[in-house]
PDB file of C-alpha atoms in Angstrom:
ATOM      1  CA  MET A   1       0.000   0.000   0.000  1.00  0.00           C
ATOM      2  CA  SER A   2       1.423   3.404  -0.970  1.00  0.00           C
ATOM      3  CA  LYS A   3       2.361   5.962   1.648  1.00  0.00           C
ATOM      4  CA  VAL A   4      -0.014   8.880   2.236  1.00  0.00           C
ATOM      5  CA  ALA A   5       1.390  12.362   1.617  1.00  0.00           C
ATOM      6  CA  LEU A   6      -0.386  15.593   2.528  1.00  0.00           C
ATOM      7  CA  VAL A   7       0.525  18.891   0.870  1.00  0.00           C
ATOM      8  CA  THR A   8      -0.879  22.054   2.429  1.00  0.00           C
ATOM      9  CA  GLY A   9      -1.715  24.764  -0.068  1.00  0.00           C
ATOM     10  CA  GLY A  10      -1.475  21.945  -2.548  1.00  0.00           C
ATOM     11  CA  THR A  11      -3.886  22.925  -5.326  1.00  0.00           C
ATOM     12  CA  ARG A  12      -2.044  25.862  -6.918  1.00  0.00           C
ATOM     13  CA  GLY A  13       1.456  26.959  -7.850  1.00  0.00           C
ATOM     14  CA  ILE A  14       4.364  25.204  -6.173  1.00  0.00           C
ATOM     15  CA  GLY A  15       2.009  23.166  -3.980  1.00  0.00           C
ATOM     16  CA  ALA A  16       0.164  21.759  -6.990  1.00  0.00           C
ATOM     17  CA  ALA A  17       3.448  20.736  -8.623  1.00  0.00           C
ATOM     18  CA  ILE A  18       4.525  19.040  -5.388  1.00  0.00           C
ATOM     19  CA  ALA A  19       1.251  17.148  -5.159  1.00  0.00           C
ATOM     20  CA  ARG A  20       1.533  15.998  -8.774  1.00  0.00           C
ATOM     21  CA  GLY A  21       5.158  14.995  -8.317  1.00  0.00           C
ATOM     22  CA  LEU A  22       4.420  12.914  -5.238  1.00  0.00           C
ATOM     23  CA  LYS A  23       1.545  11.181  -6.999  1.00  0.00           C
ATOM     24  CA  GLU A  24       3.808  10.356  -9.955  1.00  0.00           C
ATOM     25  CA  ALA A  25       6.341   8.986  -7.461  1.00  0.00           C
ATOM     26  CA  GLY A  26       3.730   6.525  -6.181  1.00  0.00           C
ATOM     27  CA  TYR A  27       2.333   8.240  -3.102  1.00  0.00           C
ATOM     28  CA  THR A  28      -1.342   8.518  -2.221  1.00  0.00           C
ATOM     29  CA  VAL A  29      -1.670  12.303  -2.116  1.00  0.00           C
ATOM     30  CA  ALA A  30      -4.070  14.714  -0.432  1.00  0.00           C
ATOM     31  CA  ALA A  31      -3.999  18.462  -1.058  1.00  0.00           C
ATOM     32  CA  SER A  32      -5.422  21.086   1.267  1.00  0.00           C
ATOM     33  CA  PHE A  33      -6.693  24.524   0.305  1.00  0.00           C
ATOM     34  CA  VAL A  34      -8.681  27.316   1.885  1.00  0.00           C
ATOM     35  CA  GLY A  35      -9.659  30.071  -0.532  1.00  0.00           C
ATOM     36  CA  ASN A  36     -10.137  29.262  -4.200  1.00  0.00           C
ATOM     37  CA  THR A  37     -12.703  26.467  -4.431  1.00  0.00           C
ATOM     38  CA  ALA A  38     -12.974  26.676  -8.216  1.00  0.00           C
ATOM     39  CA  ALA A  39      -9.219  26.213  -8.652  1.00  0.00           C
ATOM     40  CA  ALA A  40      -9.215  23.336  -6.169  1.00  0.00           C
ATOM     41  CA  GLU A  41     -12.013  21.530  -7.993  1.00  0.00           C
ATOM     42  CA  GLU A  42     -10.279  22.044 -11.322  1.00  0.00           C
ATOM     43  CA  PHE A  43      -7.085  20.618  -9.817  1.00  0.00           C
ATOM     44  CA  ARG A  44      -8.969  17.608  -8.426  1.00  0.00           C
ATOM     45  CA  GLU A  45     -10.638  16.890 -11.751  1.00  0.00           C
ATOM     46  CA  GLU A  46      -7.393  17.256 -13.659  1.00  0.00           C
ATOM     47  CA  THR A  47      -5.187  15.149 -11.355  1.00  0.00           C
ATOM     48  CA  GLY A  48      -7.532  12.826  -9.478  1.00  0.00           C
ATOM     49  CA  ILE A  49      -5.924  14.020  -6.235  1.00  0.00           C
ATOM     50  CA  PRO A  50      -8.520  14.500  -3.468  1.00  0.00           C
ATOM     51  CA  VAL A  51      -8.729  17.996  -2.020  1.00  0.00           C
ATOM     52  CA  PHE A  52      -9.711  19.020   1.498  1.00  0.00           C
ATOM     53  CA  ARG A  53     -10.646  22.491   2.684  1.00  0.00           C
ATOM     54  CA  TRP A  54      -9.455  23.939   5.970  1.00  0.00           C
ATOM     55  CA  ASP A  55      -7.641  26.972   7.351  1.00  0.00           C
ATOM     56  CA  VAL A  56      -4.094  25.962   8.296  1.00  0.00           C
ATOM     57  CA  SER A  57      -3.732  29.038  10.504  1.00  0.00           C
ATOM     58  CA  SER A  58      -6.210  27.465  12.956  1.00  0.00           C
ATOM     59  CA  SER A  59      -5.070  24.687  15.284  1.00  0.00           C
ATOM     60  CA  GLU A  60      -8.587  23.306  15.546  1.00  0.00           C
ATOM     61  CA  GLU A  61      -9.073  23.344  11.774  1.00  0.00           C
ATOM     62  CA  CYS A  62      -5.777  21.512  11.273  1.00  0.00           C
ATOM     63  CA  ARG A  63      -6.914  18.730  13.612  1.00  0.00           C
ATOM     64  CA  ARG A  64     -10.207  18.464  11.788  1.00  0.00           C
ATOM     65  CA  GLY A  65      -8.560  18.442   8.372  1.00  0.00           C
ATOM     66  CA  VAL A  66      -6.017  15.789   9.298  1.00  0.00           C
ATOM     67  CA  ASP A  67      -8.812  13.637  10.714  1.00  0.00           C
ATOM     68  CA  GLU A  68     -10.682  13.909   7.394  1.00  0.00           C
ATOM     69  CA  VAL A  69      -7.615  12.962   5.368  1.00  0.00           C
ATOM     70  CA  THR A  70      -6.769  10.069   7.672  1.00  0.00           C
ATOM     71  CA  GLN A  71     -10.295   8.686   7.540  1.00  0.00           C
ATOM     72  CA  ALA A  72     -10.370   8.941   3.759  1.00  0.00           C
ATOM     73  CA  LEU A  73      -6.858   7.775   2.866  1.00  0.00           C
ATOM     74  CA  GLY A  74      -5.065   6.410   5.922  1.00  0.00           C
ATOM     75  CA  PRO A  75      -2.366   7.713   8.272  1.00  0.00           C
ATOM     76  CA  ILE A  76      -0.210  10.548   6.984  1.00  0.00           C
ATOM     77  CA  GLU A  77       3.427   9.564   6.551  1.00  0.00           C
ATOM     78  CA  VAL A  78       4.674  12.534   4.526  1.00  0.00           C
ATOM     79  CA  LEU A  79       3.709  16.101   5.441  1.00  0.00           C
ATOM     80  CA  VAL A  80       4.669  19.021   3.210  1.00  0.00           C
ATOM     81  CA  ASN A  81       4.090  22.360   4.938  1.00  0.00           C
ATOM     82  CA  ASN A  82       3.739  24.510   1.841  1.00  0.00           C
ATOM     83  CA  ALA A  83       0.810  26.876   2.535  1.00  0.00           C
ATOM     84  CA  GLY A  84       1.828  30.505   2.552  1.00  0.00           C
ATOM     85  CA  ILE A  85       0.708  34.055   1.796  1.00  0.00           C
ATOM     86  CA  THR A  86       2.268  37.499   1.411  1.00  0.00           C
ATOM     87  CA  ARG A  87       1.222  40.907   2.682  1.00  0.00           C
ATOM     88  CA  ASP A  88       4.074  43.007   1.344  1.00  0.00           C
ATOM     89  CA  ARG A  89       4.675  46.600   2.358  1.00  0.00           C
ATOM     90  CA  ALA A  90       7.409  48.725   3.868  1.00  0.00           C
ATOM     91  CA  PHE A  91       7.908  48.093   7.580  1.00  0.00           C
ATOM     92  CA  ARG A  92       6.799  51.572   8.635  1.00  0.00           C
ATOM     93  CA  LYS A  93       3.461  50.937   6.868  1.00  0.00           C
ATOM     94  CA  MET A  94       3.003  47.368   8.070  1.00  0.00           C
ATOM     95  CA  SER A  95      -0.044  46.888  10.284  1.00  0.00           C
ATOM     96  CA  ASP A  96      -0.520  44.445  13.122  1.00  0.00           C
ATOM     97  CA  GLU A  97      -2.854  42.490  10.864  1.00  0.00           C
ATOM     98  CA  ASP A  98      -0.251  42.336   8.071  1.00  0.00           C
ATOM     99  CA  TRP A  99       2.189  40.854  10.566  1.00  0.00           C
ATOM    100  CA  HIS A 100      -0.113  38.384  12.281  1.00  0.00           C
ATOM    101  CA  VAL A 101      -1.867  36.971   9.225  1.00  0.00           C
ATOM    102  CA  VAL A 102       1.464  36.155   7.579  1.00  0.00           C
ATOM    103  CA  MET A 103       2.921  34.656  10.745  1.00  0.00           C
ATOM    104  CA  ASN A 104      -0.232  32.598  11.343  1.00  0.00           C
ATOM    105  CA  THR A 105      -0.360  31.164   7.832  1.00  0.00           C
ATOM    106  CA  ASN A 106       3.351  30.812   7.034  1.00  0.00           C
ATOM    107  CA  LEU A 107       4.781  29.782  10.420  1.00  0.00           C
ATOM    108  CA  HIS A 108       2.134  28.823  12.959  1.00  0.00           C
ATOM    109  CA  SER A 109       0.492  26.501  10.434  1.00  0.00           C
ATOM    110  CA  ALA A 110       3.663  24.405  10.250  1.00  0.00           C
ATOM    111  CA  PHE A 111       3.576  24.020  14.035  1.00  0.00           C
ATOM    112  CA  TYR A 112      -0.127  23.116  14.067  1.00  0.00           C
ATOM    113  CA  MET A 113       0.111  20.653  11.183  1.00  0.00           C
ATOM    114  CA  THR A 114       3.261  18.962  12.424  1.00  0.00           C
ATOM    115  CA  ARG A 115       1.967  18.633  15.958  1.00  0.00           C
ATOM    116  CA  THR A 116      -1.177  17.002  14.592  1.00  0.00           C
ATOM    117  CA  VAL A 117       0.605  14.283  12.598  1.00  0.00           C
ATOM    118  CA  ILE A 118       3.846  13.656  14.432  1.00  0.00           C
ATOM    119  CA  GLU A 119       2.594  11.402  17.223  1.00  0.00           C
ATOM    120  CA  GLY A 120       1.261   8.955  14.657  1.00  0.00           C
ATOM    121  CA  MET A 121       4.616   9.071  12.865  1.00  0.00           C
ATOM    122  CA  ARG A 122       6.364   8.460  16.169  1.00  0.00           C
ATOM    123  CA  GLU A 123       4.229   5.420  16.921  1.00  0.00           C
ATOM    124  CA  ARG A 124       4.891   3.982  13.455  1.00  0.00           C
ATOM    125  CA  GLN A 125       8.596   4.889  13.691  1.00  0.00           C
ATOM    126  CA  TYR A 126       8.466   6.559  10.301  1.00  0.00           C
ATOM    127  CA  GLY A 127       7.756  10.011   8.905  1.00  0.00           C
ATOM    128  CA  ARG A 128       8.855  12.731   6.537  1.00  0.00           C
ATOM    129  CA  ILE A 129       8.221  16.399   7.301  1.00  0.00           C
ATOM    130  CA  ILE A 130       9.236  18.913   4.637  1.00  0.00           C
ATOM    131  CA  ASN A 131       8.893  22.646   5.223  1.00  0.00           C
ATOM    132  CA  ILE A 132       8.779  24.974   2.219  1.00  0.00           C
ATOM    133  CA  SER A 133      10.612  28.138   3.195  1.00  0.00           C
ATOM    134  CA  SER A 134      12.108  30.782   0.882  1.00  0.00           C
ATOM    135  CA  ILE A 135      15.285  32.478  -0.265  1.00  0.00           C
ATOM    136  CA  ASN A 136      13.879  35.563   1.434  1.00  0.00           C
ATOM    137  CA  GLY A 137      13.967  33.768   4.768  1.00  0.00           C
ATOM    138  CA  GLN A 138      17.710  33.383   4.235  1.00  0.00           C
ATOM    139  CA  ARG A 139      18.653  36.819   2.959  1.00  0.00           C
ATOM    140  CA  GLY A 140      15.608  39.050   3.644  1.00  0.00           C
ATOM    141  CA  ARG A 141      13.862  41.309   1.137  1.00  0.00           C
ATOM    142  CA  TYR A 142      12.659  44.879   1.106  1.00  0.00           C
ATOM    143  CA  GLY A 143       8.946  45.088   1.943  1.00  0.00           C
ATOM    144  CA  GLN A 144       8.816  41.556   3.354  1.00  0.00           C
ATOM    145  CA  VAL A 145       9.740  41.876   7.009  1.00  0.00           C
ATOM    146  CA  ASN A 146       6.749  39.732   7.988  1.00  0.00           C
ATOM    147  CA  TYR A 147       7.264  37.111   5.258  1.00  0.00           C
ATOM    148  CA  SER A 148      11.043  36.905   5.684  1.00  0.00           C
ATOM    149  CA  THR A 149      10.693  36.523   9.451  1.00  0.00           C
ATOM    150  CA  ALA A 150       8.147  33.708   9.156  1.00  0.00           C
ATOM    151  CA  LYS A 151      10.179  31.876   6.531  1.00  0.00           C
ATOM    152  CA  ALA A 152      13.405  32.283   8.519  1.00  0.00           C
ATOM    153  CA  ALA A 153      11.715  30.836  11.597  1.00  0.00           C
ATOM    154  CA  LEU A 154      10.920  27.662   9.652  1.00  0.00           C
ATOM    155  CA  TYR A 155      14.632  26.859   9.588  1.00  0.00           C
ATOM    156  CA  GLY A 156      14.769  26.868  13.389  1.00  0.00           C
ATOM    157  CA  LEU A 157      11.631  24.724  13.556  1.00  0.00           C
ATOM    158  CA  THR A 158      13.180  22.300  11.077  1.00  0.00           C
ATOM    159  CA  LYS A 159      16.470  21.917  12.955  1.00  0.00           C
ATOM    160  CA  ALA A 160      14.977  21.555  16.430  1.00  0.00           C
ATOM    161  CA  LEU A 161      12.343  19.026  15.332  1.00  0.00           C
ATOM    162  CA  ALA A 162      14.966  17.042  13.442  1.00  0.00           C
ATOM    163  CA  MET A 163      17.020  16.689  16.611  1.00  0.00           C
ATOM    164  CA  GLU A 164      14.034  15.625  18.704  1.00  0.00           C
ATOM    165  CA  TYR A 165      12.726  12.964  16.333  1.00  0.00           C
ATOM    166  CA  ALA A 166      15.779  11.570  14.538  1.00  0.00           C
ATOM    167  CA  ARG A 167      15.778   8.403  16.649  1.00  0.00           C
ATOM    168  CA  ARG A 168      12.079   7.876  15.925  1.00  0.00           C
ATOM    169  CA  GLY A 169      12.533   7.335  12.205  1.00  0.00           C
ATOM    170  CA  ILE A 170      11.271  10.826  11.335  1.00  0.00           C
ATOM    171  CA  THR A 171      13.259  13.199   9.145  1.00  0.00           C
ATOM    172  CA  VAL A 172      12.561  16.931   9.084  1.00  0.00           C
ATOM    173  CA  ASN A 173      13.980  19.081   6.312  1.00  0.00           C
ATOM    174  CA  ALA A 174      13.360  22.383   4.543  1.00  0.00           C
ATOM    175  CA  ILE A 175      13.516  23.685   1.005  1.00  0.00           C
ATOM    176  CA  ALA A 176      14.353  27.292   0.158  1.00  0.00           C
ATOM    177  CA  PRO A 177      13.014  28.147  -3.308  1.00  0.00           C
ATOM    178  CA  GLY A 178      14.385  31.157  -5.150  1.00  0.00           C
ATOM    179  CA  HIS A 179      12.459  33.072  -7.795  1.00  0.00           C
ATOM    180  CA  ILE A 180       9.889  30.633  -9.193  1.00  0.00           C
ATOM    181  CA  ASP A 181       7.732  31.017 -12.302  1.00  0.00           C
ATOM    182  CA  THR A 182       4.297  31.122 -10.663  1.00  0.00           C
ATOM    183  CA  GLU A 183       1.059  33.009 -11.355  1.00  0.00           C
ATOM    184  CA  ILE A 184       2.222  35.901  -9.182  1.00  0.00           C
ATOM    185  CA  VAL A 185       5.456  36.322 -11.121  1.00  0.00           C
ATOM    186  CA  ARG A 186       3.768  35.905 -14.508  1.00  0.00           C
ATOM    187  CA  SER A 187       1.287  38.664 -13.600  1.00  0.00           C
ATOM    188  CA  SER A 188       4.094  41.062 -12.663  1.00  0.00           C
ATOM    189  CA  SER A 189       5.442  43.811 -14.884  1.00  0.00           C
ATOM    190  CA  PRO A 190       8.070  42.910 -17.505  1.00  0.00           C
ATOM    191  CA  GLU A 191      10.473  45.208 -15.678  1.00  0.00           C
ATOM    192  CA  LEU A 192      10.097  43.267 -12.429  1.00  0.00           C
ATOM    193  CA  VAL A 193      10.528  39.915 -14.170  1.00  0.00           C
ATOM    194  CA  ALA A 194      13.651  41.237 -15.895  1.00  0.00           C
ATOM    195  CA  SER A 195      15.064  42.406 -12.572  1.00  0.00           C
ATOM    196  CA  LEU A 196      14.445  38.975 -11.033  1.00  0.00           C
ATOM    197  CA  LEU A 197      16.119  37.223 -13.955  1.00  0.00           C
ATOM    198  CA  ALA A 198      19.118  39.500 -13.589  1.00  0.00           C
ATOM    199  CA  GLU A 199      19.663  38.099 -10.076  1.00  0.00           C
ATOM    200  CA  ILE A 200      19.792  34.452 -11.227  1.00  0.00           C
ATOM    201  CA  PRO A 201      23.174  33.167 -12.472  1.00  0.00           C
ATOM    202  CA  VAL A 202      21.666  30.186 -14.323  1.00  0.00           C
ATOM    203  CA  GLY A 203      19.640  32.637 -16.418  1.00  0.00           C
ATOM    204  CA  ARG A 204      16.089  31.424 -15.860  1.00  0.00           C
ATOM    205  CA  LEU A 205      13.329  31.440 -13.302  1.00  0.00           C
ATOM    206  CA  GLY A 206      12.834  28.265 -11.355  1.00  0.00           C
ATOM    207  CA  THR A 207       9.806  26.125 -12.097  1.00  0.00           C
ATOM    208  CA  PRO A 208       7.384  24.643  -9.582  1.00  0.00           C
ATOM    209  CA  GLU A 209       8.584  21.248 -10.814  1.00  0.00           C
ATOM    210  CA  ASP A 210      12.143  22.111  -9.713  1.00  0.00           C
ATOM    211  CA  ILE A 211      10.849  22.358  -6.152  1.00  0.00           C
ATOM    212  CA  ALA A 212       8.652  19.274  -6.511  1.00  0.00           C
ATOM    213  CA  ARG A 213      11.707  17.186  -7.418  1.00  0.00           C
ATOM    214  CA  CYS A 214      13.443  18.340  -4.231  1.00  0.00           C
ATOM    215  CA  VAL A 215      10.399  17.330  -2.191  1.00  0.00           C
ATOM    216  CA  CYS A 216      10.188  13.911  -3.828  1.00  0.00           C
ATOM    217  CA  PHE A 217      13.841  13.269  -3.003  1.00  0.00           C
ATOM    218  CA  LEU A 218      13.493  14.292   0.646  1.00  0.00           C
ATOM    219  CA  ALA A 219      10.351  12.157   0.951  1.00  0.00           C
ATOM    220  CA  SER A 220      12.087   9.102  -0.477  1.00  0.00           C
ATOM    221  CA  GLU A 221      13.985   6.277   1.195  1.00  0.00           C
ATOM    222  CA  GLN A 222      17.151   7.568  -0.490  1.00  0.00           C
ATOM    223  CA  ALA A 223      17.073  10.607   1.820  1.00  0.00           C
ATOM    224  CA  ASP A 224      16.779   8.743   5.118  1.00  0.00           C
ATOM    225  CA  PHE A 225      20.223   9.981   6.316  1.00  0.00           C
ATOM    226  CA  ILE A 226      19.326  13.618   5.682  1.00  0.00           C
ATOM    227  CA  THR A 227      17.572  15.519   8.456  1.00  0.00           C
ATOM    228  CA  GLY A 228      17.690  19.070   9.785  1.00  0.00           C
ATOM    229  CA  SER A 229      18.912  20.253   6.391  1.00  0.00           C
ATOM    230  CA  THR A 230      17.838  22.857   3.863  1.00  0.00           C
ATOM    231  CA  ILE A 231      17.969  22.373   0.106  1.00  0.00           C
ATOM    232  CA  THR A 232      18.587  25.777  -1.435  1.00  0.00           C
ATOM    233  CA  ALA A 233      17.013  25.756  -4.907  1.00  0.00           C
ATOM    234  CA  ASN A 234      17.591  29.216  -6.341  1.00  0.00           C
ATOM    235  CA  GLY A 235      19.745  28.919  -9.458  1.00  0.00           C
ATOM    236  CA  GLY A 236      22.735  30.422  -7.674  1.00  0.00           C
ATOM    237  CA  THR A 237      20.973  33.625  -6.643  1.00  0.00           C
ATOM    238  CA  TYR A 238      22.053  33.340  -3.020  1.00  0.00           C
ATOM    239  CA  LEU A 239      24.817  30.995  -1.906  1.00  0.00           C
ATOM    240  CA  ILE A 240      25.246  29.924   1.715  1.00  0.00           C
TER     241      ILE A 240
END
């Protein structure tokens, strides 16, 4: 029986590519979403991947959502914490709401989701937790104090959890995408896209599939000696 993988924010953009990639790799995949029902239904019809709606920024909703997935598909053995949002603006104009909504969705959700699945992983002595962070959590970016802070915090979460659960057969890793060719980027001005390309030594934007391949590797048996690590997938934009 194939392992069950859950991808939060898994019906659009990078999340959708991750969900597709895991399905192609032989996993039974579930994708969560919260806002765009039409896009989620289109994704489900196109891929055959079941979709589940809940708000990952709510601890209670995460418990409910995981229960639904588990009842429908079985225990979750791979969790990809991908859900995220932006509320970009200069720090002096950033409101309390701008700060809290980004922290709740981009950081607190990873805590809620992981806490909900990890005891089952511990009992089964097996699990893969993969946190999707960002290049901007490594280097920062103008107008993204909230986003960069949340994404940077995921690295600490990843390392500490990896240390706690390494002897329980659970690996915890992160991925730091660079500039990726998503709907948001494609809808940007040509000048902005050109400026992003100018930052990338390999000369192209990343694709959602580039990130999906990283996830599939970290979820696989071949990666069972890798934990507490970050794969930096940015085309050479930022080297650490």
